[in-house]
mmCIF file of C-alpha atoms in Angstrom:
data_model
loop_
_atom_site.group_PDB
_atom_site.id
_atom_site.type_symbol
_atom_site.label_atom_id
_atom_site.label_comp_id
_atom_site.label_asym_id
_atom_site.label_seq_id
_atom_site.Cartn_x
_atom_site.Cartn_y
_atom_site.Cartn_z
ATOM 1 C CA UNK P 1287 52.554 57.686 -1.326
ATOM 2 C CA UNK P 1288 49.637 57.831 1.079
ATOM 3 C CA UNK P 1289 51.256 55.728 3.799
ATOM 4 C CA UNK P 1290 48.111 53.752 4.587
ATOM 5 C CA UNK P 1291 45.557 51.444 3.032
ATOM 6 C CA UNK P 1292 42.092 50.138 3.825
ATOM 7 C CA UNK P 1293 41.841 46.365 3.777
ATOM 8 C CA UNK P 1294 39.908 43.532 5.373
ATOM 9 C CA UNK P 1295 41.062 42.471 8.823
ATOM 10 C CA UNK P 1296 41.781 38.897 9.850
ATOM 11 C CA UNK P 1297 38.980 39.079 12.388
ATOM 12 C CA UNK P 1298 35.288 39.891 12.703
ATOM 13 C CA UNK P 1299 36.027 43.620 12.589
ATOM 14 C CA UNK P 1300 35.575 43.869 8.813
ATOM 15 C CA UNK P 1301 37.694 46.629 7.320
ATOM 16 C CA UNK P 1302 40.630 48.315 8.983
ATOM 17 C CA UNK P 1303 43.164 51.042 8.241
ATOM 18 C CA UNK P 1304 46.753 49.790 7.975
ATOM 19 C CA UNK P 1305 50.058 51.625 7.741
ATOM 20 C CA UNK P 1306 52.203 51.085 4.663
ATOM 21 C CA UNK P 1307 55.059 53.186 6.041
ATOM 22 C CA UNK P 1308 56.473 54.197 9.410
ATOM 23 C CA UNK P 1309 54.784 56.921 11.466
ATOM 24 C CA UNK P 1310 56.380 58.504 14.513
ATOM 25 C CA UNK P 1311 54.411 60.149 17.348
ATOM 26 C CA UNK P 1312 53.119 63.487 16.078
ATOM 27 C CA UNK P 1313 53.171 62.498 12.391
ATOM 28 C CA UNK P 1314 50.024 63.284 10.397
ATOM 29 C CA UNK P 1315 48.648 60.067 8.916
ATOM 30 C CA UNK P 1316 45.829 61.615 6.887
ATOM 31 C CA UNK P 1317 43.537 64.597 6.513
ATOM 32 C CA UNK P 1318 40.057 64.198 5.127
ATOM 33 C CA UNK P 1319 36.902 66.129 4.273
ATOM 34 C CA UNK P 1320 33.668 64.339 5.228
ATOM 35 C CA UNK P 1321 31.264 62.885 2.730
ATOM 36 C CA UNK P 1322 28.666 65.030 4.514
ATOM 37 C CA UNK P 1323 28.564 66.780 7.873
ATOM 38 C CA UNK P 1324 25.936 68.614 9.865
ATOM 39 C CA UNK P 1325 25.608 70.769 12.975
ATOM 40 C CA UNK P 1326 23.473 69.256 15.731
ATOM 41 C CA UNK P 1327 19.882 70.501 15.705
ATOM 42 C CA UNK P 1328 19.829 71.652 19.332
ATOM 43 C CA UNK P 1329 23.283 73.202 18.970
ATOM 44 C CA UNK P 1330 21.961 75.381 16.139
ATOM 45 C CA UNK P 1331 18.829 76.192 18.150
ATOM 46 C CA UNK P 1332 21.063 77.468 20.969
ATOM 47 C CA UNK P 1333 22.352 80.095 18.467
ATOM 48 C CA UNK P 1334 25.763 78.626 17.868
ATOM 49 C CA UNK P 1335 26.234 80.266 14.467
ATOM 50 C CA UNK P 1336 28.306 78.146 12.128
ATOM 51 C CA UNK P 1337 28.924 77.679 8.424
ATOM 52 C CA UNK P 1338 26.168 75.394 7.187
ATOM 53 C CA UNK P 1339 28.698 73.357 5.240
ATOM 54 C CA UNK P 1340 31.993 73.133 7.154
ATOM 55 C CA UNK P 1341 30.784 74.092 10.663
ATOM 56 C CA UNK P 1342 33.353 76.877 11.070
ATOM 57 C CA UNK P 1343 31.955 79.212 13.768
ATOM 58 C CA UNK P 1344 30.668 82.523 12.441
ATOM 59 C CA UNK P 1345 31.684 84.609 15.424
ATOM 60 C CA UNK P 1346 35.002 85.944 16.653
ATOM 61 C CA UNK P 1347 36.634 84.552 19.799
ATOM 62 C CA UNK P 1348 35.702 87.798 21.571
ATOM 63 C CA UNK P 1349 32.043 87.540 20.519
ATOM 64 C CA UNK P 1350 32.082 83.879 21.548
ATOM 65 C CA UNK P 1351 33.466 84.652 25.022
ATOM 66 C CA UNK P 1352 31.098 87.576 25.587
ATOM 67 C CA UNK P 1353 28.071 85.458 24.717
ATOM 68 C CA UNK P 1354 29.114 82.447 26.801
ATOM 69 C CA UNK P 1355 30.144 84.505 29.833
ATOM 70 C CA UNK P 1356 27.412 87.167 29.519
ATOM 71 C CA UNK P 1357 30.138 89.793 30.022
ATOM 72 C CA UNK P 1358 30.021 92.256 27.151
ATOM 73 C CA UNK P 1359 33.073 94.223 28.316
ATOM 74 C CA UNK P 1360 35.608 91.393 27.921
ATOM 75 C CA UNK P 1361 38.435 92.247 25.535
ATOM 76 C CA UNK P 1362 40.692 89.441 24.327
ATOM 77 C CA UNK P 1363 44.323 90.327 23.635
ATOM 78 C CA UNK P 1364 45.668 89.312 20.222
ATOM 79 C CA UNK P 1365 42.119 88.598 18.999
ATOM 80 C CA UNK P 1366 42.553 90.258 15.605
ATOM 81 C CA UNK P 1367 44.176 87.141 14.133
ATOM 82 C CA UNK P 1368 40.706 85.633 13.664
ATOM 83 C CA UNK P 1369 38.829 88.676 12.350
ATOM 84 C CA UNK P 1370 39.759 87.889 8.743
ATOM 85 C CA UNK P 1371 37.993 84.517 8.981
ATOM 86 C CA UNK P 1372 34.651 86.330 9.114
ATOM 87 C CA UNK P 1373 35.189 88.756 6.236
ATOM 88 C CA UNK P 1374 34.073 86.246 3.613
ATOM 89 C CA UNK P 1375 30.736 85.224 5.156
ATOM 90 C CA UNK P 1376 28.108 84.774 2.475
ATOM 91 C CA UNK P 1377 24.660 83.238 2.171
ATOM 92 C CA UNK P 1378 22.518 81.161 -0.160
ATOM 93 C CA UNK P 1379 20.736 83.468 -2.601
ATOM 94 C CA UNK P 1380 17.485 81.532 -2.183
ATOM 95 C CA UNK P 1381 17.217 80.500 1.472
ATOM 96 C CA UNK P 1382 19.703 82.754 3.274
ATOM 97 C CA UNK P 1383 21.672 79.921 4.935
ATOM 98 C CA UNK P 1384 25.062 81.241 6.022
ATOM 99 C CA UNK P 1385 28.469 80.053 4.834
ATOM 100 C CA UNK P 1386 31.945 81.070 5.906
ATOM 101 C CA UNK P 1387 33.084 81.482 2.291
ATOM 102 C CA UNK P 1388 31.994 81.384 -1.329
ATOM 103 C CA UNK P 1389 33.865 78.080 -1.664
ATOM 104 C CA UNK P 1390 31.745 76.409 1.040
ATOM 105 C CA UNK P 1391 28.598 77.828 -0.534
ATOM 106 C CA UNK P 1392 29.474 76.389 -3.947
ATOM 107 C CA UNK P 1393 30.556 72.981 -2.597
ATOM 108 C CA UNK P 1394 27.383 72.710 -0.517
ATOM 109 C CA UNK P 1395 25.124 73.595 -3.449
ATOM 110 C CA UNK P 1396 26.875 71.169 -5.779
ATOM 111 C CA UNK P 1397 26.938 68.311 -3.243
ATOM 112 C CA UNK P 1398 23.528 68.368 -1.503
ATOM 113 C CA UNK P 1399 22.035 71.827 -0.904
ATOM 114 C CA UNK P 1400 20.400 72.199 -4.311
ATOM 115 C CA UNK P 1401 17.971 69.421 -3.329
ATOM 116 C CA UNK P 1402 17.371 70.758 0.191
ATOM 117 C CA UNK P 1403 17.193 74.549 -0.214
ATOM 118 C CA UNK P 1404 14.130 76.014 1.521
ATOM 119 C CA UNK P 1405 13.088 79.174 3.350
ATOM 120 C CA UNK P 1406 13.950 78.608 7.016
ATOM 121 C CA UNK P 1407 10.922 80.531 8.293
ATOM 122 C CA UNK P 1408 8.497 78.088 6.633
ATOM 123 C CA UNK P 1409 7.591 76.111 9.756
ATOM 124 C CA UNK P 1410 5.409 73.674 7.805
ATOM 125 C CA UNK P 1411 8.088 72.847 5.249
ATOM 126 C CA UNK P 1412 8.880 69.093 5.392
ATOM 127 C CA UNK P 1413 12.461 69.815 6.548
ATOM 128 C CA UNK P 1414 11.278 72.124 9.347
ATOM 129 C CA UNK P 1415 8.758 69.502 10.471
ATOM 130 C CA UNK P 1416 11.400 66.755 10.367
ATOM 131 C CA UNK P 1417 13.963 68.757 12.362
ATOM 132 C CA UNK P 1418 11.446 69.783 15.022
ATOM 133 C CA UNK P 1419 10.279 66.170 15.349
ATOM 134 C CA UNK P 1420 13.890 65.050 15.699
ATOM 135 C CA UNK P 1421 14.482 67.580 18.472
ATOM 136 C CA UNK P 1422 11.477 66.218 20.364
ATOM 137 C CA UNK P 1423 12.744 62.644 19.982
ATOM 138 C CA UNK P 1424 16.443 63.213 20.609
ATOM 139 C CA UNK P 1425 17.128 65.596 23.473
ATOM 140 C CA UNK P 1426 20.644 66.895 24.220
ATOM 141 C CA UNK P 1427 23.302 65.727 24.421
ATOM 142 C CA UNK P 1428 22.959 64.824 20.758
ATOM 143 C CA UNK P 1429 25.049 62.156 19.095
ATOM 144 C CA UNK P 1430 23.823 62.777 15.541
ATOM 145 C CA UNK P 1431 21.250 64.747 13.569
ATOM 146 C CA UNK P 1432 18.557 63.403 11.241
ATOM 147 C CA UNK P 1433 19.762 65.972 8.688
ATOM 148 C CA UNK P 1434 22.973 63.971 8.325
ATOM 149 C CA UNK P 1435 20.816 61.195 6.840
ATOM 150 C CA UNK P 1436 18.949 63.695 4.646
ATOM 151 C CA UNK P 1437 22.191 65.212 3.355
ATOM 152 C CA UNK P 1438 23.536 61.748 2.638
ATOM 153 C CA UNK P 1439 20.492 61.000 0.492
ATOM 154 C CA UNK P 1440 20.814 64.363 -1.280
ATOM 155 C CA UNK P 1441 24.499 63.586 -1.908
ATOM 156 C CA UNK P 1442 23.441 60.411 -3.721
ATOM 157 C CA UNK P 1443 20.726 62.197 -5.681
ATOM 158 C CA UNK P 1444 22.983 65.056 -6.836
ATOM 159 C CA UNK P 1445 26.034 62.919 -7.619
ATOM 160 C CA UNK P 1446 27.208 62.695 -11.238
ATOM 161 C CA UNK P 1447 26.912 58.901 -10.876
ATOM 162 C CA UNK P 1448 24.081 58.258 -8.369
ATOM 163 C CA UNK P 1449 24.479 54.482 -8.610
ATOM 164 C CA UNK P 1450 28.162 54.758 -7.628
ATOM 165 C CA UNK P 1451 27.337 57.166 -4.800
ATOM 166 C CA UNK P 1452 24.715 54.742 -3.469
ATOM 167 C CA UNK P 1453 27.284 51.937 -3.503
ATOM 168 C CA UNK P 1454 29.759 54.153 -1.597
ATOM 169 C CA UNK P 1455 27.132 54.672 1.113
ATOM 170 C CA UNK P 1456 26.358 50.945 1.242
ATOM 171 C CA UNK P 1457 30.037 50.232 1.963
ATOM 172 C CA UNK P 1458 29.488 51.907 5.332
ATOM 173 C CA UNK P 1459 26.479 49.696 6.084
ATOM 174 C CA UNK P 1460 27.804 46.247 6.934
ATOM 175 C CA UNK P 1461 25.798 45.081 9.939
ATOM 176 C CA UNK P 1462 22.812 42.753 10.072
ATOM 177 C CA UNK P 1463 19.224 43.998 10.278
ATOM 178 C CA UNK P 1464 19.026 42.875 13.928
ATOM 179 C CA UNK P 1465 22.221 44.766 14.773
ATOM 180 C CA UNK P 1466 20.867 47.863 13.025
ATOM 181 C CA UNK P 1467 17.655 47.669 15.040
ATOM 182 C CA UNK P 1468 19.581 47.285 18.291
ATOM 183 C CA UNK P 1469 21.800 50.280 17.497
ATOM 184 C CA UNK P 1470 18.822 52.465 16.572
ATOM 185 C CA UNK P 1471 17.105 51.374 19.783
ATOM 186 C CA UNK P 1472 20.136 52.727 21.651
ATOM 187 C CA UNK P 1473 19.988 55.951 19.642
ATOM 188 C CA UNK P 1474 16.279 56.697 19.940
ATOM 189 C CA UNK P 1475 15.172 55.011 23.156
ATOM 190 C CA UNK P 1476 12.278 52.809 24.260
ATOM 191 C CA UNK P 1477 9.763 53.685 21.539
ATOM 192 C CA UNK P 1478 12.313 53.488 18.776
ATOM 193 C CA UNK P 1479 10.241 51.440 16.311
ATOM 194 C CA UNK P 1480 7.404 53.952 16.181
ATOM 195 C CA UNK P 1481 9.834 56.865 16.196
ATOM 196 C CA UNK P 1482 11.936 55.316 13.442
ATOM 197 C CA UNK P 1483 8.905 54.869 11.207
ATOM 198 C CA UNK P 1484 7.819 58.467 11.827
ATOM 199 C CA UNK P 1485 11.287 59.757 10.922
ATOM 200 C CA UNK P 1486 11.397 57.533 7.834
ATOM 201 C CA UNK P 1487 8.053 58.824 6.548
ATOM 202 C CA UNK P 1488 9.033 62.425 7.220
ATOM 203 C CA UNK P 1489 12.390 61.939 5.487
ATOM 204 C CA UNK P 1490 10.569 60.506 2.473
ATOM 205 C CA UNK P 1491 8.484 63.697 2.397
ATOM 206 C CA UNK P 1492 11.714 65.678 2.111
ATOM 207 C CA UNK P 1493 13.528 63.700 -0.571
ATOM 208 C CA UNK P 1494 12.844 60.745 -2.845
ATOM 209 C CA UNK P 1495 14.406 59.400 -6.020
ATOM 210 C CA UNK P 1496 15.366 56.394 -8.080
ATOM 211 C CA UNK P 1497 18.633 55.679 -6.296
ATOM 212 C CA UNK P 1498 17.594 56.621 -2.776
ATOM 213 C CA UNK P 1499 14.192 54.963 -2.399
ATOM 214 C CA UNK P 1500 15.894 51.721 -1.326
ATOM 215 C CA UNK P 1501 17.230 53.635 1.689
ATOM 216 C CA UNK P 1502 13.692 54.738 2.570
ATOM 217 C CA UNK P 1503 12.391 51.204 3.125
ATOM 218 C CA UNK P 1504 12.148 50.165 6.815
ATOM 219 C CA UNK P 1505 15.315 48.052 6.524
ATOM 220 C CA UNK P 1506 17.223 50.603 4.465
ATOM 221 C CA UNK P 1507 16.364 53.498 6.748
ATOM 222 C CA UNK P 1508 17.256 51.523 9.865
ATOM 223 C CA UNK P 1509 20.614 50.787 8.258
ATOM 224 C CA UNK P 1510 21.227 54.492 7.579
ATOM 225 C CA UNK P 1511 20.292 55.482 11.111
ATOM 226 C CA UNK P 1512 22.627 52.827 12.525
ATOM 227 C CA UNK P 1513 25.310 54.103 10.145
ATOM 228 C CA UNK P 1514 25.189 57.703 11.361
ATOM 229 C CA UNK P 1515 24.873 56.485 14.950
ATOM 230 C CA UNK P 1516 28.069 54.417 14.889
ATOM 231 C CA UNK P 1517 30.216 55.854 12.081
ATOM 232 C CA UNK P 1518 29.254 59.478 12.594
ATOM 233 C CA UNK P 1519 32.388 61.227 13.885
ATOM 234 C CA UNK P 1520 31.719 63.947 16.430
ATOM 235 C CA UNK P 1521 32.923 67.391 15.332
ATOM 236 C CA UNK P 1522 33.576 70.258 17.712
ATOM 237 C CA UNK P 1523 34.725 73.741 16.728
ATOM 238 C CA UNK P 1524 35.315 76.667 19.081
ATOM 239 C CA UNK P 1525 36.553 80.234 18.430
ATOM 240 C CA UNK P 1526 37.730 80.423 22.044
ATOM 241 C CA UNK P 1527 39.746 77.193 21.776
ATOM 242 C CA UNK P 1528 41.282 78.358 18.483
ATOM 243 C CA UNK P 1529 42.248 81.675 20.075
ATOM 244 C CA UNK P 1530 43.803 79.945 23.103
ATOM 245 C CA UNK P 1531 45.786 77.667 20.796
ATOM 246 C CA UNK P 1532 46.892 80.615 18.665
ATOM 247 C CA UNK P 1533 48.068 82.873 21.492
ATOM 248 C CA UNK P 1534 49.927 79.961 23.084
ATOM 249 C CA UNK P 1535 52.155 79.946 19.992
ATOM 250 C CA UNK P 1536 53.050 83.644 20.286
ATOM 251 C CA UNK P 1537 56.471 84.725 21.479
ATOM 252 C CA UNK P 1538 56.301 86.696 24.747
ATOM 253 C CA UNK P 1539 58.149 87.163 28.012
ATOM 254 C CA UNK P 1540 57.643 84.845 30.972
ATOM 255 C CA UNK P 1541 55.729 87.575 32.825
ATOM 256 C CA UNK P 1542 53.447 88.165 29.836
ATOM 257 C CA UNK P 1543 52.894 84.421 29.508
ATOM 258 C CA UNK P 1544 51.989 84.111 33.165
ATOM 259 C CA UNK P 1545 49.553 87.028 32.958
ATOM 260 C CA UNK P 1546 47.960 85.530 29.852
ATOM 261 C CA UNK P 1547 47.570 82.111 31.504
ATOM 262 C CA UNK P 1548 45.849 83.718 34.488
ATOM 263 C CA UNK P 1549 43.567 85.646 32.134
ATOM 264 C CA UNK P 1550 42.644 82.472 30.189
ATOM 265 C CA UNK P 1551 41.849 80.612 33.416
ATOM 266 C CA UNK P 1552 39.585 83.485 34.438
ATOM 267 C CA UNK P 1553 37.803 83.423 31.074
ATOM 268 C CA UNK P 1554 37.007 79.722 31.416
ATOM 269 C CA UNK P 1555 35.811 80.354 34.963
ATOM 270 C CA UNK P 1556 33.401 83.050 33.725
ATOM 271 C CA UNK P 1557 32.130 80.725 30.984
ATOM 272 C CA UNK P 1558 31.598 77.847 33.394
ATOM 273 C CA UNK P 1559 29.730 80.078 35.864
ATOM 274 C CA UNK P 1560 27.379 81.404 33.171
ATOM 275 C CA UNK P 1561 27.018 78.544 30.690
ATOM 276 C CA UNK P 1562 27.951 75.472 32.716
ATOM 277 C CA UNK P 1563 30.115 72.995 30.886
ATOM 278 C CA UNK P 1564 31.613 74.780 27.898
ATOM 279 C CA UNK P 1565 29.734 73.951 24.724
ATOM 280 C CA UNK P 1566 31.446 74.128 21.341
ATOM 281 C CA UNK P 1567 29.754 74.384 18.003
ATOM 282 C CA UNK P 1568 29.011 70.679 17.707
ATOM 283 C CA UNK P 1569 27.881 68.255 15.033
ATOM 284 C CA UNK P 1570 28.941 65.084 13.255
ATOM 285 C CA UNK P 1571 30.205 63.907 9.876
ATOM 286 C CA UNK P 1572 30.817 60.774 7.862
ATOM 287 C CA UNK P 1573 34.429 60.145 6.846
ATOM 288 C CA UNK P 1574 35.223 57.332 4.428
ATOM 289 C CA UNK P 1575 38.849 56.753 5.456
ATOM 290 C CA UNK P 1576 38.758 57.718 9.121
ATOM 291 C CA UNK P 1577 35.675 55.540 9.682
ATOM 292 C CA UNK P 1578 37.775 52.518 8.669
ATOM 293 C CA UNK P 1579 39.818 52.963 11.862
ATOM 294 C CA UNK P 1580 38.901 50.299 14.377
ATOM 295 C CA UNK P 1581 38.907 50.808 18.122
ATOM 296 C CA UNK P 1582 41.637 49.959 20.591
ATOM 297 C CA UNK P 1583 41.798 50.714 24.311
ATOM 298 C CA UNK P 1584 45.482 51.467 23.682
ATOM 299 C CA UNK P 1585 45.174 53.518 20.467
ATOM 300 C CA UNK P 1586 48.163 54.493 18.358
ATOM 301 C CA UNK P 1587 46.406 57.443 16.670
ATOM 302 C CA UNK P 1588 43.883 60.152 17.473
ATOM 303 C CA UNK P 1589 41.588 62.444 15.494
ATOM 304 C CA UNK P 1590 41.367 66.208 15.818
ATOM 305 C CA UNK P 1591 40.020 69.273 13.994
ATOM 306 C CA UNK P 1592 42.984 71.683 13.837
ATOM 307 C CA UNK P 1593 41.465 74.025 11.252
ATOM 308 C CA UNK P 1594 38.359 74.997 13.177
ATOM 309 C CA UNK P 1595 36.055 73.354 10.639
ATOM 310 C CA UNK P 1596 34.984 69.814 9.677
ATOM 311 C CA UNK P 1597 38.305 68.800 8.100
ATOM 312 C CA UNK P 1598 39.634 65.942 10.221
ATOM 313 C CA UNK P 1599 43.254 65.124 10.925
ATOM 314 C CA UNK P 1600 44.454 61.695 12.035
ATOM 315 C CA UNK P 1601 47.775 61.855 13.860
ATOM 316 C CA UNK P 1602 50.020 59.142 15.304
ATOM 317 C CA UNK P 1603 50.389 59.191 19.105
ATOM 318 C CA UNK P 1604 52.645 56.116 19.255
ATOM 319 C CA UNK P 1605 55.223 54.571 16.941
ATOM 320 C CA UNK P 1606 53.472 52.817 14.040
ATOM 321 C CA UNK P 1607 55.393 50.385 11.855
ATOM 322 C CA UNK P 1608 54.549 49.354 8.263
ATOM 323 C CA UNK P 1609 51.852 46.679 8.392
ATOM 324 C CA UNK P 1610 50.487 47.802 11.773
ATOM 325 C CA UNK P 1611 46.775 48.454 12.036
ATOM 326 C CA UNK P 1612 45.981 52.072 12.865
ATOM 327 C CA UNK P 1613 43.634 52.274 15.847
ATOM 328 C CA UNK P 1614 41.752 55.110 17.508
ATOM 329 C CA UNK P 1615 39.684 55.048 20.684
ATOM 330 C CA UNK P 1616 35.889 55.181 20.432
ATOM 331 C CA UNK P 1617 35.803 56.016 24.148
ATOM 332 C CA UNK P 1618 36.420 59.369 25.780
ATOM 333 C CA UNK P 1619 39.572 59.845 27.836
ATOM 334 C CA UNK P 1620 37.762 59.351 31.139
ATOM 335 C CA UNK P 1621 36.156 56.037 30.139
ATOM 336 C CA UNK P 1622 39.407 54.873 28.577
ATOM 337 C CA UNK P 1623 41.082 55.057 31.982
ATOM 338 C CA UNK P 1624 38.497 52.816 33.647
ATOM 339 C CA UNK P 1625 38.606 49.045 34.116
ATOM 340 C CA UNK P 1626 38.421 46.511 31.323
ATOM 341 C CA UNK P 1627 34.902 45.603 32.466
ATOM 342 C CA UNK P 1628 33.692 49.213 32.227
ATOM 343 C CA UNK P 1629 35.270 49.746 28.813
ATOM 344 C CA UNK P 1630 33.842 46.507 27.443
ATOM 345 C CA UNK P 1631 30.379 47.350 28.759
ATOM 346 C CA UNK P 1632 30.456 50.782 27.111
ATOM 347 C CA UNK P 1633 31.626 49.397 23.771
ATOM 348 C CA UNK P 1634 29.134 46.519 23.849
ATOM 349 C CA UNK P 1635 26.193 48.818 24.583
ATOM 350 C CA UNK P 1636 27.060 51.543 22.070
ATOM 351 C CA UNK P 1637 28.939 49.729 19.295
ATOM 352 C CA UNK P 1638 27.806 46.092 19.632
ATOM 353 C CA UNK P 1639 31.218 44.456 19.848
ATOM 354 C CA UNK P 1640 33.436 42.902 22.499
ATOM 355 C CA UNK P 1641 36.863 44.515 22.419
ATOM 356 C CA UNK P 1642 39.761 42.104 21.965
ATOM 357 C CA UNK P 1643 42.560 44.666 21.729
ATOM 358 C CA UNK P 1644 45.965 43.924 23.275
ATOM 359 C CA UNK P 1645 45.161 45.931 26.391
ATOM 360 C CA UNK P 1646 41.877 44.112 26.998
ATOM 361 C CA UNK P 1647 43.453 40.722 26.404
ATOM 362 C CA UNK P 1648 46.301 41.512 28.819
ATOM 363 C CA UNK P 1649 43.720 42.445 31.478
ATOM 364 C CA UNK P 1650 41.462 39.423 30.930
ATOM 365 C CA UNK P 1651 42.261 38.024 34.377
ATOM 366 C CA UNK P 1652 41.020 41.163 36.143
ATOM 367 C CA UNK P 1653 37.699 41.047 38.059
ATOM 368 C CA UNK P 1654 34.544 42.054 36.223
ATOM 369 C CA UNK P 1655 34.550 45.478 37.856
ATOM 370 C CA UNK P 1656 36.639 47.444 40.290
ATOM 371 C CA UNK P 1657 35.376 48.197 43.762
ATOM 372 C CA UNK P 1658 35.288 51.937 43.049
ATOM 373 C CA UNK P 1659 33.134 51.456 39.950
ATOM 374 C CA UNK P 1660 30.911 48.970 41.721
ATOM 375 C CA UNK P 1661 30.342 51.522 44.484
ATOM 376 C CA UNK P 1662 29.624 54.227 41.925
ATOM 377 C CA UNK P 1663 27.093 52.079 40.058
ATOM 378 C CA UNK P 1664 25.351 51.121 43.316
ATOM 379 C CA UNK P 1665 25.122 54.744 44.341
ATOM 380 C CA UNK P 1666 23.539 55.595 40.996
ATOM 381 C CA UNK P 1667 20.964 52.831 41.465
ATOM 382 C CA UNK P 1668 20.063 54.220 44.880
#
C-alpha cells in the first residue's frame, strides 16, 4: 500500500497529495525518480562534473574539497567509502557524455538521449547554440535549464506511446495562457517575449515531431517554460556533504569526534574563503508525484536527495493522519521564518497564488510587513 494518493483539492489549488495512512515524523512517504532531470548550464560550465542522467557528482569528496578550496594537499579521513562510486564511470559511445554507471547510460539513451546525442565540441550544433543562448539570457543563479524542456520533448518522442507521454506532460500544465506568460516573464526578465520566441525557434531546430509540435507553438512553448519554472524541483548533490553525512555516522571516541568536527569546520572555512558560498552540483527535475504536493508555510513534509543523485525522498516532519493533505514549503528556510506579508509576496511573485494555509490564516490580523523588513526594503531601495 503506497500510503498516499493524488486527488483534486476542494480549493483552487487543483491537485494535491493526500495521506491514506498515518505517517510519523521521520517516516518516508515516497521516493521517486524524475520524469527528466538536468544539470544547470552554468553549473556544468563551472566544471562541476556530474552524471549526465542522474546528476551524481563524478569526483571524490577529496577531489571536490581540493578544487573548491584550491588546496591540493588536503586529505580527508575515511574518504575511501566513496571511491567505489567512481569505478563504474562510463560514457556514450557516440558523443562521450559521462555517466556514473552503465545503468544510467542505458536509461538515458532509452528515455531521451538517442534523440539528442551530438558531439559536444560542435559549437554550431543546434543544441550548443541553444545552450549558449540560454546562458546569455539566464545568468546565475539559475532556476532551470532550457535542456529540461528539450529532454521533456525527447521523452515524448522516444516513448513507446508518444500520445500517452504527451498527455502525461499536459497534466503538469494547468494554468491559463496569461498565467504562463506572467511566470515566463518572471523567469526570463523584461524582454521575455522576444527571448521566449528565440528559445522556441532554437528548440524547434533541435527536435520536432508529430506529438511534440503542439508544444512548439507560442502557447505550447510558453506553457512548457512555465511548467519547468514552477514545477521544476531543485536538485543539489555534493560529494563533500555526502562525506560529512557518512563520517557523522561512524563510531568513534568523543575526542576523535571533536577533532573531526573541528576539521570539518576548517574545511568549510577554506571553501568559503576560496569559492564564496559553497556551490553544489545543481540542477532541476520534474517529478510527477512530488510535484502534486502543494505549499504550506507550516509544512508537514520535506524533500531531500539522500542518495547523492536525482532520486527524491519525501519525508514526514510532523504527524500526518489518514486524509491529511501532504504539504511541503516552496520557500527556503530563511523566507519561511519571515512575516506573513513577506511570505505571501514571495509566493505571489514566483508562483502566482495567495497562500491560505493554516499559518497564514492564523496571522491574517498581522500588519502588512514588520518594521525590520520594512527597514530592510527601504535600505535596498536607497
